[in-house]
Every structure is written in C-alpha cells, then in structure tokens.
Coordinates of C-alpha atoms in Angstrom, one line a residue:
Chain N
X181 CA -0.7 6.6 -27.9
X182 CA 2.7 6.6 -29.8
X183 CA 5.8 7.9 -28.2
X184 CA 8.6 8.9 -30.6
X185 CA 11.7 10.9 -30.6
X186 CA 10.3 13.3 -33.2
X187 CA 6.9 14.3 -34.5
X188 CA 5.7 11.5 -36.8
X189 CA 4.0 12.4 -40.1
X190 CA 0.9 10.8 -41.4
X191 CA 2.7 8.3 -43.6
X192 CA 4.8 7.0 -40.8
X193 CA 1.8 6.6 -38.5
X194 CA -0.1 4.7 -41.2
X195 CA 2.8 2.4 -41.8
X196 CA 3.0 1.6 -38.1
X197 CA -0.7 0.9 -37.9
X198 CA -0.4 -1.4 -40.9
X199 CA 1.9 -3.5 -38.7
X200 CA -0.5 -3.6 -35.7
X201 CA -4.0 -4.1 -37.0
X202 CA -5.6 -4.1 -33.5
X203 CA -4.8 -0.3 -33.1
X204 CA -7.6 2.0 -34.4
X205 CA -6.5 5.0 -36.3
X206 CA -8.9 7.5 -34.6
X207 CA -7.3 6.8 -31.2
X208 CA -3.8 7.7 -32.2
X209 CA -2.0 10.4 -30.3
X210 CA 1.6 11.2 -31.1
X211 CA 3.8 12.3 -28.2
X212 CA 7.4 13.5 -28.6
X213 CA 9.8 12.1 -26.1
X214 CA 13.5 12.6 -26.8
X215 CA 14.5 9.8 -24.4
X216 CA 13.0 7.2 -26.7
X217 CA 16.1 8.0 -28.9
X218 CA 14.8 6.2 -32.0
X219 CA 11.9 4.0 -33.0
X220 CA 8.6 4.2 -31.2
X221 CA 6.9 3.0 -28.0
X222 CA 3.2 2.2 -28.5
X223 CA 0.8 2.3 -25.5
X224 CA -2.5 0.5 -26.1
X225 CA -4.6 0.2 -23.0
X226 CA -2.5 -1.5 -20.5
X227 CA -0.3 -3.1 -23.2
X228 CA 3.0 -1.7 -24.3
X229 CA 4.9 -2.4 -27.5
X230 CA 8.4 -1.2 -27.1
X231 CA 10.3 -1.1 -30.4
X232 CA 12.5 1.9 -29.5
X233 CA 16.3 2.1 -29.3
X234 CA 15.9 3.0 -25.6
X235 CA 14.2 -0.4 -25.0
X236 CA 16.9 -2.2 -26.8
X237 CA 19.7 -0.5 -25.0
X238 CA 18.0 -1.1 -21.6
X239 CA 17.7 -4.8 -22.3
X240 CA 21.3 -4.9 -23.4
X241 CA 22.2 -3.2 -20.1
X242 CA 20.3 -5.7 -18.2
X243 CA 21.9 -8.6 -20.0
X244 CA 25.4 -7.2 -19.3
X245 CA 24.7 -6.7 -15.6
X246 CA 23.2 -10.2 -15.3
X247 CA 26.4 -11.8 -16.8
X248 CA 28.8 -9.7 -14.8
X249 CA 27.0 -10.8 -11.6
Chain L
X132 CA 38.0 1.6 -44.3
X133 CA 37.0 -1.1 -46.7
X134 CA 36.4 -3.9 -44.2
X135 CA 34.4 -1.5 -42.0
X136 CA 32.2 -0.4 -44.9
X137 CA 31.6 -4.0 -45.8
X138 CA 30.6 -4.7 -42.3
X139 CA 28.2 -1.8 -42.2
X140 CA 26.7 -2.7 -45.5
X141 CA 26.1 -6.2 -44.3
X142 CA 24.4 -4.9 -41.2
X143 CA 22.2 -2.6 -43.4
X144 CA 21.2 -5.4 -45.6
X145 CA 20.3 -7.6 -42.5
X146 CA 18.2 -4.9 -40.9
X147 CA 14.8 -4.8 -42.4
X148 CA 11.5 -3.6 -41.0
X149 CA 10.1 -7.1 -41.0
X150 CA 13.0 -8.2 -38.9
X151 CA 12.0 -6.2 -35.9
X152 CA 10.9 -8.5 -33.2
X153 CA 8.5 -7.0 -30.7
X154 CA 6.8 -8.3 -27.6
X155 CA 3.5 -7.0 -26.3
X156 CA 4.0 -6.2 -22.7
X157 CA 1.4 -5.6 -20.0
X158 CA 2.1 -2.6 -17.8
X159 CA 0.5 -0.8 -14.9
X160 CA 1.3 2.2 -12.8
X161 CA 1.5 2.7 -9.0
X162 CA -1.5 4.5 -7.5
X163 CA -0.8 4.1 -3.9
X164 CA 2.1 2.9 -1.7
X165 CA 1.3 1.5 1.7
X166 CA 3.4 -0.4 4.3
X167 CA 5.1 -3.0 2.1
X168 CA 2.1 -3.0 -0.3
X169 CA 1.5 -1.2 -3.5
X170 CA -1.8 -0.6 -5.2
X171 CA -1.6 -0.4 -8.9
X172 CA -3.8 0.5 -11.9
X173 CA -3.8 -0.8 -15.4
X174 CA -2.7 -4.4 -15.9
X175 CA -5.8 -5.8 -17.6
X176 CA -4.4 -9.4 -17.8
X177 CA -2.7 -9.9 -14.5
X178 CA -2.6 -13.2 -12.8
X179 CA -2.8 -14.1 -9.1
X180 CA 0.7 -14.6 -7.6
X181 CA 2.4 -13.1 -10.7
X182 CA 5.6 -11.2 -10.4
X183 CA 5.7 -7.5 -11.3
X184 CA 8.8 -5.5 -12.0
X185 CA 9.2 -1.8 -11.5
X186 CA 11.5 0.5 -13.5
X187 CA 14.2 0.4 -10.8
X188 CA 14.3 -3.4 -10.7
X189 CA 12.3 -3.9 -7.5
X190 CA 9.9 -6.7 -7.8
X191 CA 6.5 -7.3 -6.3
X192 CA 4.1 -10.2 -6.0
X193 CA 0.4 -9.7 -6.9
X194 CA -1.8 -11.0 -4.0
X195 CA -5.0 -8.9 -4.6
X196 CA -6.9 -8.3 -7.8
X197 CA -9.8 -5.9 -7.7
X198 CA -12.1 -4.6 -10.5
X199 CA -9.9 -1.7 -11.3
X200 CA -7.0 -2.1 -8.9
X201 CA -4.2 -4.6 -8.2
X202 CA -2.5 -5.0 -4.9
X203 CA 1.0 -6.5 -4.7
X204 CA 3.5 -7.0 -1.9
X205 CA 6.9 -5.5 -2.5
X206 CA 9.8 -7.9 -2.4
X207 CA 12.5 -5.5 -1.5
X208 CA 12.8 -1.8 -0.6
X209 CA 9.4 -0.3 -1.1
X210 CA 10.7 3.2 -0.1
X211 CA 12.4 3.5 -3.5
X212 CA 9.1 3.5 -5.3
X213 CA 6.9 6.5 -6.0
X214 CA 3.4 6.8 -7.2
X215 CA 3.1 6.9 -11.0
X216 CA 6.0 4.5 -11.5
X217 CA 5.5 2.0 -14.3
X218 CA 5.2 -1.6 -13.4
X219 CA 5.8 -4.4 -16.0
X220 CA 4.2 -7.8 -15.7
X221 CA 6.8 -10.5 -16.0
X222 CA 4.5 -13.4 -16.6
X223 CA 6.3 -15.5 -14.0
X224 CA 5.3 -16.8 -10.6
X225 CA 7.3 -15.6 -7.6
X226 CA 10.0 -18.1 -7.0
X227 CA 13.2 -18.6 -5.0
X228 CA 16.5 -19.6 -6.5
X229 CA 17.7 -23.0 -5.0
X230 CA 20.9 -24.9 -5.3
X231 CA 22.8 -27.6 -3.5
X232 CA 25.4 -25.0 -2.6
X233 CA 22.8 -23.4 -0.4
X234 CA 23.8 -25.6 2.5
X235 CA 25.4 -23.6 5.3
X236 CA 24.0 -20.4 4.0
X237 CA 21.8 -17.6 5.4
X238 CA 19.4 -16.3 2.8
X239 CA 16.3 -14.1 2.8
X240 CA 12.9 -15.2 1.4
X241 CA 13.7 -14.1 -2.1
X242 CA 17.0 -16.0 -2.1
X243 CA 19.5 -13.2 -1.6
X244 CA 22.4 -14.3 0.6
X245 CA 22.7 -12.4 3.9
X246 CA 26.0 -13.9 5.0
X247 CA 28.2 -11.7 2.7
X248 CA 29.1 -14.6 0.4
X249 CA 28.6 -14.9 -3.3
X250 CA 25.3 -16.0 -4.9
X251 CA 25.2 -19.8 -5.2
X252 CA 25.9 -21.2 -8.7
X253 CA 23.9 -23.6 -10.7
X254 CA 20.5 -22.4 -9.4
X255 CA 17.0 -23.7 -10.2
X256 CA 13.9 -21.7 -9.5
X257 CA 11.3 -23.2 -7.2
X258 CA 7.9 -21.5 -6.9
X259 CA 7.1 -20.0 -3.5
X260 CA 3.5 -21.2 -3.6
X261 CA 2.9 -24.7 -4.7
X262 CA 0.0 -27.1 -4.2
X263 CA 1.1 -29.9 -1.9
X264 CA 1.5 -33.4 -3.3
X265 CA -1.7 -35.4 -3.5
X266 CA -2.7 -38.7 -1.9
X267 CA -1.2 -40.9 -4.7
X268 CA 2.3 -39.4 -4.2
X269 CA 2.4 -40.1 -0.4
X270 CA 3.0 -43.0 1.9
X271 CA 2.5 -43.4 5.7
X272 CA 5.2 -42.0 7.9
X273 CA 7.4 -44.8 9.2
X274 CA 11.0 -43.8 9.6
X275 CA 11.8 -42.0 12.9
X276 CA 13.4 -38.7 13.1
X277 CA 15.6 -38.9 16.2
X278 CA 15.5 -35.6 18.1
X279 CA 18.1 -36.8 20.7
X280 CA 15.8 -35.7 23.4
X281 CA 14.7 -38.7 25.6
X282 CA 11.3 -37.4 26.5
X283 CA 10.4 -36.8 22.8
X284 CA 11.9 -39.9 21.2
X285 CA 10.3 -42.2 23.8
X286 CA 6.9 -40.6 24.4
X287 CA 6.1 -38.2 21.5
X288 CA 8.1 -39.8 18.6
X289 CA 8.4 -37.7 15.5
X290 CA 8.6 -39.5 12.1
X291 CA 10.1 -38.3 8.9
X292 CA 7.4 -36.4 7.0
X293 CA 5.4 -35.6 10.1
X294 CA 4.3 -32.2 11.2
X295 CA 4.8 -31.8 14.9
X296 CA 3.8 -28.5 16.6
X297 CA 6.0 -27.1 19.4
X298 CA 3.8 -24.8 21.5
X299 CA 4.4 -22.9 24.6
X300 CA 4.8 -19.5 26.3
X301 CA 7.9 -17.3 25.7
X302 CA 11.0 -18.5 27.4
X303 CA 9.9 -22.2 27.7
X304 CA 12.6 -23.6 25.4
X305 CA 10.7 -24.0 22.1
X306 CA 13.5 -22.9 19.9
X307 CA 16.0 -24.9 22.0
X308 CA 14.0 -28.1 21.2
X309 CA 14.0 -27.3 17.5
X310 CA 17.7 -26.4 17.4
X311 CA 18.7 -29.5 19.4
X312 CA 16.8 -31.6 16.9
X313 CA 18.8 -29.9 14.1
X314 CA 22.1 -30.5 15.9
X315 CA 21.1 -34.2 16.4
X316 CA 20.7 -34.7 12.7
X317 CA 24.5 -34.8 12.2
X318 CA 25.4 -37.8 10.2
X319 CA 21.8 -38.8 9.7
X320 CA 21.6 -37.5 6.1
X321 CA 18.9 -35.0 6.9
X322 CA 19.0 -31.5 5.4
X323 CA 17.8 -29.0 7.9
X324 CA 16.1 -25.7 7.2
X325 CA 15.6 -23.1 10.0
X326 CA 13.1 -20.5 9.0
X327 CA 13.2 -17.5 11.2
X328 CA 10.1 -15.2 10.9
X329 CA 10.1 -11.9 12.7
X330 CA 12.9 -12.9 15.0
X331 CA 15.6 -10.5 16.5
X332 CA 18.7 -10.3 14.3
X333 CA 20.7 -11.0 17.5
X334 CA 18.9 -14.3 18.1
X335 CA 19.5 -15.4 14.5
X336 CA 23.2 -14.5 14.8
X337 CA 23.5 -16.6 18.0
X338 CA 21.7 -19.5 16.4
X339 CA 24.0 -19.4 13.4
X340 CA 27.0 -19.3 15.8
X341 CA 25.5 -22.2 17.9
X342 CA 25.0 -24.4 14.8
X343 CA 28.5 -23.6 13.6
X344 CA 30.0 -24.6 17.0
X345 CA 28.2 -27.9 16.9
X346 CA 29.2 -28.5 13.3
X347 CA 25.5 -28.5 12.3
X348 CA 25.7 -25.6 9.8
X349 CA 27.2 -27.8 7.1
X350 CA 23.8 -29.4 6.5
X351 CA 21.6 -26.5 7.5
X352 CA 20.1 -23.6 5.6
X353 CA 18.7 -20.5 7.4
X354 CA 15.9 -18.6 5.7
X355 CA 15.3 -15.4 7.6
X356 CA 13.0 -12.4 7.6
X357 CA 13.9 -10.6 10.7
X358 CA 11.7 -8.3 12.8
X359 CA 13.0 -5.2 10.9
X360 CA 12.4 -6.7 7.4
X361 CA 9.2 -5.6 5.6
X362 CA 6.1 -7.7 6.6
X363 CA 5.9 -8.9 3.0
X364 CA 9.1 -10.8 3.4
X365 CA 8.0 -12.2 6.8
X366 CA 4.9 -13.4 5.1
X367 CA 6.8 -15.1 2.4
X368 CA 9.6 -16.6 4.6
X369 CA 7.9 -20.0 5.4
X370 CA 6.8 -20.5 1.8
X371 CA 10.4 -19.8 0.6
X372 CA 11.8 -22.2 3.2
X373 CA 9.3 -24.9 2.0
X374 CA 10.3 -24.3 -1.6
X375 CA 14.0 -24.8 -0.6
X376 CA 12.9 -27.9 1.3
X377 CA 11.0 -29.2 -1.8
X378 CA 14.1 -28.8 -3.9
X379 CA 16.0 -31.3 -1.7
X380 CA 12.9 -33.5 -1.1
X381 CA 12.6 -33.9 -4.9
X382 CA 16.1 -35.3 -4.9
X383 CA 14.8 -38.0 -2.6
X384 CA 16.4 -36.5 0.5
X385 CA 15.1 -36.1 4.0
X386 CA 14.4 -32.6 5.0
X387 CA 13.7 -31.1 8.4
X388 CA 12.0 -27.7 8.4
X389 CA 11.6 -25.5 11.4
X390 CA 9.2 -22.6 11.3
X391 CA 10.1 -20.2 14.1
X392 CA 7.5 -19.0 14.7
X393 CA 4.1 -19.1 12.9
X394 CA 2.5 -16.7 15.4
X395 CA 4.6 -13.9 14.0
X396 CA 3.8 -15.2 10.5
X397 CA 0.1 -14.8 11.3
X398 CA 0.7 -11.3 12.6
X399 CA 2.5 -10.4 9.4
X400 CA -0.3 -11.7 7.2
X401 CA -2.8 -9.9 9.4
X402 CA -1.0 -6.6 8.8
X403 CA -0.9 -7.2 5.1
X404 CA -4.6 -8.0 5.0
X405 CA -5.6 -5.0 7.0
X406 CA -3.5 -2.7 4.8
X407 CA -5.2 -4.3 1.8
X408 CA -8.6 -3.6 3.5
X409 CA -9.7 -7.2 3.5
X410 CA -12.5 -7.8 5.9
X411 CA -11.2 -8.7 9.4
X412 CA -12.6 -11.6 11.4
X413 CA -11.8 -13.1 14.8
X414 CA -8.8 -11.4 16.5
X415 CA -8.7 -9.1 13.3
X416 CA -7.3 -12.0 11.3
X417 CA -8.6 -12.3 7.7
X418 CA -10.9 -15.1 6.7
X419 CA -8.2 -17.1 5.0
X420 CA -5.8 -17.3 7.9
X421 CA -6.5 -21.1 8.3
X422 CA -5.7 -21.8 4.7
X423 CA -2.6 -19.6 5.1
X424 CA -1.1 -22.2 7.5
X425 CA -2.8 -25.4 6.2
X426 CA -1.5 -25.0 2.7
X427 CA 2.0 -24.3 4.1
X428 CA 2.1 -27.3 6.5
X429 CA 0.5 -29.6 3.9
X430 CA 3.6 -29.3 1.8
X431 CA 5.5 -31.3 4.5
X432 CA 5.0 -34.9 3.5
X433 CA 6.4 -38.3 3.1
X434 CA 6.7 -39.1 -0.6
X435 CA 6.1 -42.7 -1.8
X436 CA 8.9 -44.6 -3.4
X437 CA 7.4 -43.9 -6.9
X438 CA 7.5 -40.2 -6.3
X439 CA 11.2 -40.3 -5.3
X440 CA 10.8 -41.2 -1.6
X441 CA 11.9 -37.9 -0.2
X442 CA 10.4 -36.6 3.0
X443 CA 9.9 -33.2 4.6
X444 CA 9.3 -33.0 8.3
X445 CA 7.9 -29.7 9.6
X446 CA 8.3 -28.5 13.2
X447 CA 6.2 -25.3 13.4
X448 CA 6.6 -23.3 16.5
X449 CA 3.7 -21.3 18.1
X450 CA 4.1 -18.9 21.0
X451 CA 1.1 -18.7 23.3
X452 CA 0.3 -16.0 25.8
X453 CA -0.2 -17.1 29.4
X454 CA -0.5 -20.7 28.2
X455 CA -3.7 -19.9 26.3
X456 CA -4.0 -22.7 23.7
X457 CA -7.6 -21.8 22.9
X458 CA -6.6 -18.6 21.1
X459 CA -7.3 -18.5 17.3
X460 CA -3.9 -19.3 15.8
X461 CA -2.9 -22.1 18.3
X462 CA -6.2 -23.9 17.8
X463 CA -5.9 -23.7 14.0
X464 CA -2.4 -25.1 14.0
X465 CA -3.1 -27.8 16.5
X466 CA -5.8 -29.0 14.2
X467 CA -3.5 -29.0 11.2
X468 CA -0.5 -30.7 12.6
X469 CA 0.0 -34.4 13.4
X470 CA 0.5 -33.8 17.1
X471 CA 2.0 -31.2 19.5
X472 CA 4.6 -30.8 22.1
X473 CA 3.3 -28.6 24.9
X474 CA 5.9 -26.7 26.9
X475 CA 4.9 -25.1 30.2
X476 CA 6.3 -22.2 32.2
X477 CA 5.5 -24.0 35.6
X478 CA 7.4 -27.1 34.6
X479 CA 10.3 -25.0 33.3
X480 CA 10.5 -23.0 36.5
X481 CA 10.3 -26.3 38.5
X482 CA 13.5 -27.3 36.8
X483 CA 12.0 -29.9 34.5
X484 CA 13.7 -29.2 31.3
X485 CA 12.8 -29.7 28.5
X486 CA 9.5 -28.4 30.1
X487 CA 7.3 -30.9 28.2
X488 CA 3.9 -31.6 29.6
X489 CA 3.8 -35.3 28.7
X490 CA 0.2 -35.6 29.7
X491 CA -1.2 -33.4 26.9
X492 CA 1.5 -33.7 24.3
X493 CA 0.8 -36.2 21.6
X494 CA 2.1 -37.5 18.4
X495 CA -0.6 -38.8 16.1
X496 CA 1.9 -40.9 14.1
X497 CA 2.9 -42.6 17.4
X498 CA 4.7 -45.9 17.6
X499 CA 4.9 -46.2 13.8
X500 CA 7.7 -43.7 13.9
X501 CA 9.7 -45.6 16.5
X502 CA 12.3 -48.3 16.0
X503 CA 11.7 -51.6 17.8
X504 CA 14.3 -51.0 20.5
X505 CA 12.5 -47.8 21.5
X506 CA 9.1 -49.4 21.4
X507 CA 10.3 -52.1 23.7
X508 CA 11.2 -49.6 26.5
X509 CA 8.7 -46.8 25.7
X510 CA 5.5 -48.8 26.3
X511 CA 6.4 -49.6 29.9
X512 CA 7.7 -46.0 30.3
X513 CA 4.3 -44.6 29.2
X514 CA 2.4 -46.9 31.5
X515 CA 4.6 -46.1 34.5
X516 CA 4.3 -42.4 33.9
X517 CA 0.5 -42.6 33.5
X518 CA 0.2 -44.5 36.8
X519 CA 2.5 -42.0 38.5
X520 CA 0.5 -39.0 37.4
X521 CA -2.7 -40.6 38.6
X522 CA -1.3 -41.6 42.0
X523 CA 0.5 -38.3 42.4
X524 CA -2.7 -36.4 42.3
X525 CA -4.4 -38.9 44.5
X526 CA -1.6 -39.2 47.1
X527 CA -1.8 -35.5 48.0
X528 CA -4.9 -36.1 50.0
X529 CA -3.8 -39.3 51.8
X530 CA -0.9 -39.4 54.3
X531 CA -0.3 -43.1 54.7
X532 CA 0.0 -45.1 51.5
X533 CA 0.3 -48.8 50.9
X534 CA 3.5 -50.2 49.6
X535 CA 2.3 -50.7 46.0
X536 CA 1.4 -47.0 45.7
X537 CA 4.7 -45.9 47.2
X538 CA 6.5 -48.0 44.7
X539 CA 4.7 -46.4 41.8
X540 CA 5.3 -42.9 43.2
X541 CA 9.0 -43.7 43.7
X542 CA 9.4 -45.1 40.2
X543 CA 7.5 -42.2 38.6
X544 CA 9.6 -39.6 40.3
X545 CA 12.8 -41.3 39.2
X546 CA 11.6 -41.6 35.6
X547 CA 10.6 -37.9 35.7
X548 CA 14.2 -37.1 36.7
X549 CA 15.6 -39.4 33.9
X550 CA 13.6 -37.5 31.3
X551 CA 15.2 -34.3 32.3
X552 CA 17.9 -33.3 29.9
X553 CA 20.3 -30.3 29.6
X554 CA 20.1 -28.3 26.4
X555 CA 22.5 -29.3 23.6
X556 CA 23.4 -32.5 25.4
X557 CA 21.9 -35.0 23.0
X558 CA 21.6 -38.8 23.3
X559 CA 21.8 -41.2 20.4
X560 CA 19.3 -44.0 20.1
X561 CA 21.2 -46.7 22.0
X562 CA 22.1 -44.4 24.9
X563 CA 18.5 -43.3 25.2
X564 CA 17.3 -46.9 25.1
X565 CA 19.9 -48.0 27.7
X566 CA 19.1 -45.3 30.3
X567 CA 15.3 -45.7 29.9
X568 CA 15.7 -49.4 30.1
X569 CA 17.6 -49.1 33.4
X570 CA 14.9 -46.8 34.8
X571 CA 11.8 -48.9 33.9
X572 CA 13.5 -52.1 35.1
X573 CA 13.6 -50.4 38.5
X574 CA 17.4 -50.2 38.9
X575 CA 17.0 -46.5 39.9
X576 CA 14.4 -47.2 42.6
X577 CA 17.0 -47.3 45.3
X578 CA 19.1 -44.3 44.0
X579 CA 18.2 -41.1 45.8
X580 CA 16.5 -38.4 43.8
X581 CA 19.4 -36.0 44.1
X582 CA 21.8 -38.5 42.7
X583 CA 19.9 -39.4 39.6
X584 CA 21.6 -36.9 37.3
X585 CA 25.0 -38.1 38.6
X586 CA 23.9 -41.7 38.1
X587 CA 22.8 -40.9 34.5
X588 CA 26.0 -39.1 33.7
X589 CA 28.3 -41.9 35.0
X590 CA 26.1 -44.6 33.5
X591 CA 26.3 -43.1 30.1
X592 CA 30.1 -42.5 30.4
X593 CA 30.8 -46.0 31.6
X594 CA 28.5 -47.8 29.2
X595 CA 30.0 -46.0 26.2
X596 CA 33.5 -46.8 27.4
X597 CA 33.0 -50.4 28.4
X598 CA 30.1 -51.6 26.3
X599 CA 30.7 -49.9 23.1
X600 CA 29.9 -53.0 21.1
X601 CA 26.6 -53.5 22.8
X602 CA 25.6 -49.9 22.0
X603 CA 26.5 -50.3 18.4
X604 CA 24.6 -53.5 18.3
X605 CA 21.5 -51.9 19.6
X606 CA 22.0 -49.0 17.2
X607 CA 22.4 -51.4 14.2
X608 CA 19.8 -54.0 15.0
X609 CA 17.4 -51.4 16.3
X610 CA 16.0 -53.8 18.9
X611 CA 17.0 -55.2 22.2
X612 CA 17.6 -58.9 21.6
X613 CA 17.4 -61.3 24.5
X614 CA 21.2 -61.6 24.6
X615 CA 21.6 -57.8 24.5
X616 CA 19.2 -57.5 27.4
X617 CA 21.2 -60.0 29.4
X618 CA 24.4 -58.1 28.8
X619 CA 22.7 -54.8 29.7
X620 CA 21.3 -56.4 32.9
X621 CA 24.7 -57.7 33.9
X622 CA 26.3 -54.4 33.2
X623 CA 23.7 -52.3 35.0
X624 CA 23.9 -54.5 38.1
X625 CA 27.7 -54.2 38.3
X626 CA 27.5 -50.5 37.6
X627 CA 24.9 -50.0 40.4
X628 CA 27.2 -51.8 42.9
X629 CA 30.2 -49.6 41.9
X630 CA 28.1 -46.5 42.0
X631 CA 26.7 -47.2 45.5
X632 CA 30.2 -48.0 46.7
X633 CA 31.7 -44.8 45.3
X634 CA 29.2 -42.6 47.1

C-alpha cells in the first residue's frame, strides 16, 4: 500500500518498486492522502517506509523539541 | 537574488533520488485498551521488553507476545490513546535515565522528576530489566551496614550487599526502621534509594520532609509510583529503583535500596496479569510471581574488587495480614532474602519499640557483617536473651525461683529495656557498643526497670561528653581493646555511683 499526496501514475509506481525489490507489483494499492505533503509512505505488512515530507518535518519537530528541553 | 539562486542550485544538485535515506520501521495498531495495558496488532518482529511509541509520544513496554496480538503496559497516560492508533517499535529496551545529579530528587519509574525541578543533566540510560551479576562477579558480604538501631546491629546485623526483609502487620514500624537506616547512613558514603510502591502521596511527602529535616535527602533518591499512579508504573518502580542503584553500584559505590512495599508490587503485577488474561494460580497470582521478586532482589549484590567493588543492599518490606507469614507472597520473599526482621503488633502495643521479635528474626549473613567490637558484646547479649526467653516461659508456672534463675530473669528484662529505642534517635557504633557492654556486664542489674531509659539517656550523654576519645577509639579500632575495656569499666562504675546518688 502506497500513500501519496496525489494519485501516482504507473511510471512513478514502477520506479518506486525498482527501489524496493521486496515489494510485489500485484499487491500495490495507491491511496491519496494530502497530509503526506510530498513523497510517499509505503506500508508493507507491519513494516513502514516513510520517505514523505511529513515524516521529515515530524522528525525535525522532534529534534527541535528535544534540544529546547 | 544571485546568492540565493546559487544556494538553491547547490541544494538542487545535492538532492538526488539515490540520496534519500530511508529506514524500514515496524508498526502496529491498537486493538484494545484496558486498565494500563494496550493490546496491539501488527508488529511482526517485536521483542519482549521492547519499547513502543505511539503517535502522541506516549510510550509502552511490551510484556506479552501472542500469536497475533501483542500486550504492552503503558508508561504514561493511557487515557490519551484510542483504538486504531499507530504504534512504532523503537528497537530499544525500556530504560530509566540516571545521573549523579539525581541525588536528593523525587522521580517516577520512568525517570521524570516529580519535585518540580529541571531534568538532570548528563544522563545515561540504564535498562529497567537486567540479569543480575553472576557468581564470578561477586564476593561474600563482609562490611556491615550500620542501621543505628541497637537491636538490629547487635542481633540481626545487616551487611552491605545483603537482602534483609522487613516484615510485619500494618502500623508496626516497618517504614520507620527503613527510614531510620537511611538517616543513619549520613557520612557513611552510602547512596540511599527509597522506592515507594502504591503508597499514599501524603506519606511520601512526609518521608521527603523527614529526610530533609535530618539532612538525609542529600544522599537519597526517591523513586515513587503512588497509589493513584497506573499499575504499570507501580509494577516498574522497584526495577527502576534497582536500575538507579546499579548506576551508582557500577561506580564502585555502596547503595542502600528500600522497597516499600513488595506486597503492593505483587498486587500491581497480579492486576496486570489478570488484565492480560494470564492463568491465575494461588491467591490469583500468576505463575511467575516468584520470579518477579527473585529476579528483582537478586540484583542486590556485593561485587568483587575486580568488578568494581560496589554493593547494593536491599531492604524489601512486606506487609502481612494478622501476622500471617505463611501467605503466598511473604513465604516467597522470606525464601529469597538473606534473613528477615519480624515486627509484631503485640510487642508494639506492649511498648517494645522497635517491635522486633528477636526470637524468629534472623540474618543469614550473621556475624560476618559485624565489626569486632560489636561481636565482642553481641555474643553474650544473644546468650543472655536466649536464656531469658527460656526462663521467662518456664517461670510463669513456678512461684519461687532459685537465685540463679532470678538473676537471668532480671538481666533479661534489663536487656530488653536497653534494646528499646525511640524512632529517629539513632546510635553510632561506639555508643551502641558502650551501652550494650554495660548491660551484659551486669551494671544495670541493680537499676530499677523504670529508670533504665533515664540511665541510658544520661549514660550516653555523659560518656559522649567525658569520654569522647574513648568512643572515637572504639569507632576507629572497631574493637574493644583490653585498655579500652578498663577505661569503660572505670567510667561505668563511677557513673553508676553518681546516678544512684542523684536519684
């Protein structure tokens, strides 16, 4: 299952899969979720690969809070 | 504009699809939320004891792994979670932040300060659960841990690295003994940790205040999971306290750890286990209730010189109901510890405080954990008391007794009086030795029973005024040399004369 900010076309999906060979093409399901902002979040079983802008921003937020504290 | 464009171009050239670093994370989702426990799905590669983080930052520790479900105890506010929330595996074991600055602080089992002060700096993380050091890292317990309580130091000595259970009904002075022991560690280079499990907040506040008044808070850390805290925190509290203790023990320091009390800890674990639907055994406790306490108390130890030479002494407290020591939890802990101090309601009400039943209290480390001076007086004391107990039972049936028996009875009753001690009035080694010496040598035989406490008070006052050098000598040499004994004898005789005259 791939979450993205806009509907991905076949070329984009194929290029993602080329990166992650353990994902099988027939299982792919593209879900549009605007909160992802940019990039994609891939769910594979109980594993998650977060390469979205949301994930990056969140981790930056965490780092900032940790240093402020 | 030019510099900005340059900058942007540079960034563009640096960003390349191959540059994207990614991490494969394991996630799960909440199926059910119960009292302090969450049941989750997903998480195919979860480990036991692993830390899980929810979206809102609350953490949980995995303690149950099923075929298709994972149970975890929530370390924090479980009311903020809802079913369906995502949980991320952190790949870390649950740990507590420790630092030298922790001294004098009040923290909860996950290391958050509860005294309104800042987080300590320069922290290390120590795992909550740790396998205790093995045989090769240990050495026998030899150095005494002075409690400042005459009856304990003379008859049931506690050594550094020992585990001595304090057991008794409610209101028999269990906490008082533990707190007095902490207060007496002033200047002894012992770090004290008081772990309160399921106690009233008011009681913890009064203990903090008491320690502060006696100047004992500077070397004490209080780890608390109060009665109103989630059971998950109550369950973790003694492990967290042990982790803090290990931090200091690993620096080669001596640590005293008080678990107040393990009965409530067992209750907390029983609740968690029942909520997790684990099979219940005797008294509805789960099957691993023995291991729960044995793995905890085993972490208290006396490390060998090679392993750093630190020690961790544990004083677990157990509350019995109606003096029933054959209940499940008391028998378990009695068999784990290296001895126990029995406190009895009857003795307490009879005015014998501390209400220690000397007959059935033992210390399995025994004389090894006593200095020579104490050994010199304690052996005679034990003998006198044992004879007294035997005769006292026997003499209730006979009216006229021979002189010898009367002498034993008289001596025994005086010694019993001498072993009484008011709370928070602690004796250092030399004073303990001096007063016990006076009682076993028979100098109190002619003092009337009602005057004993007055005698003791004046004796200690006078000796610390007039014979300060003698006391420091005993304190330093840790034995009563023949010369010291002569000096003590002369002083006691003189004092007794003055005392009798002043009456």
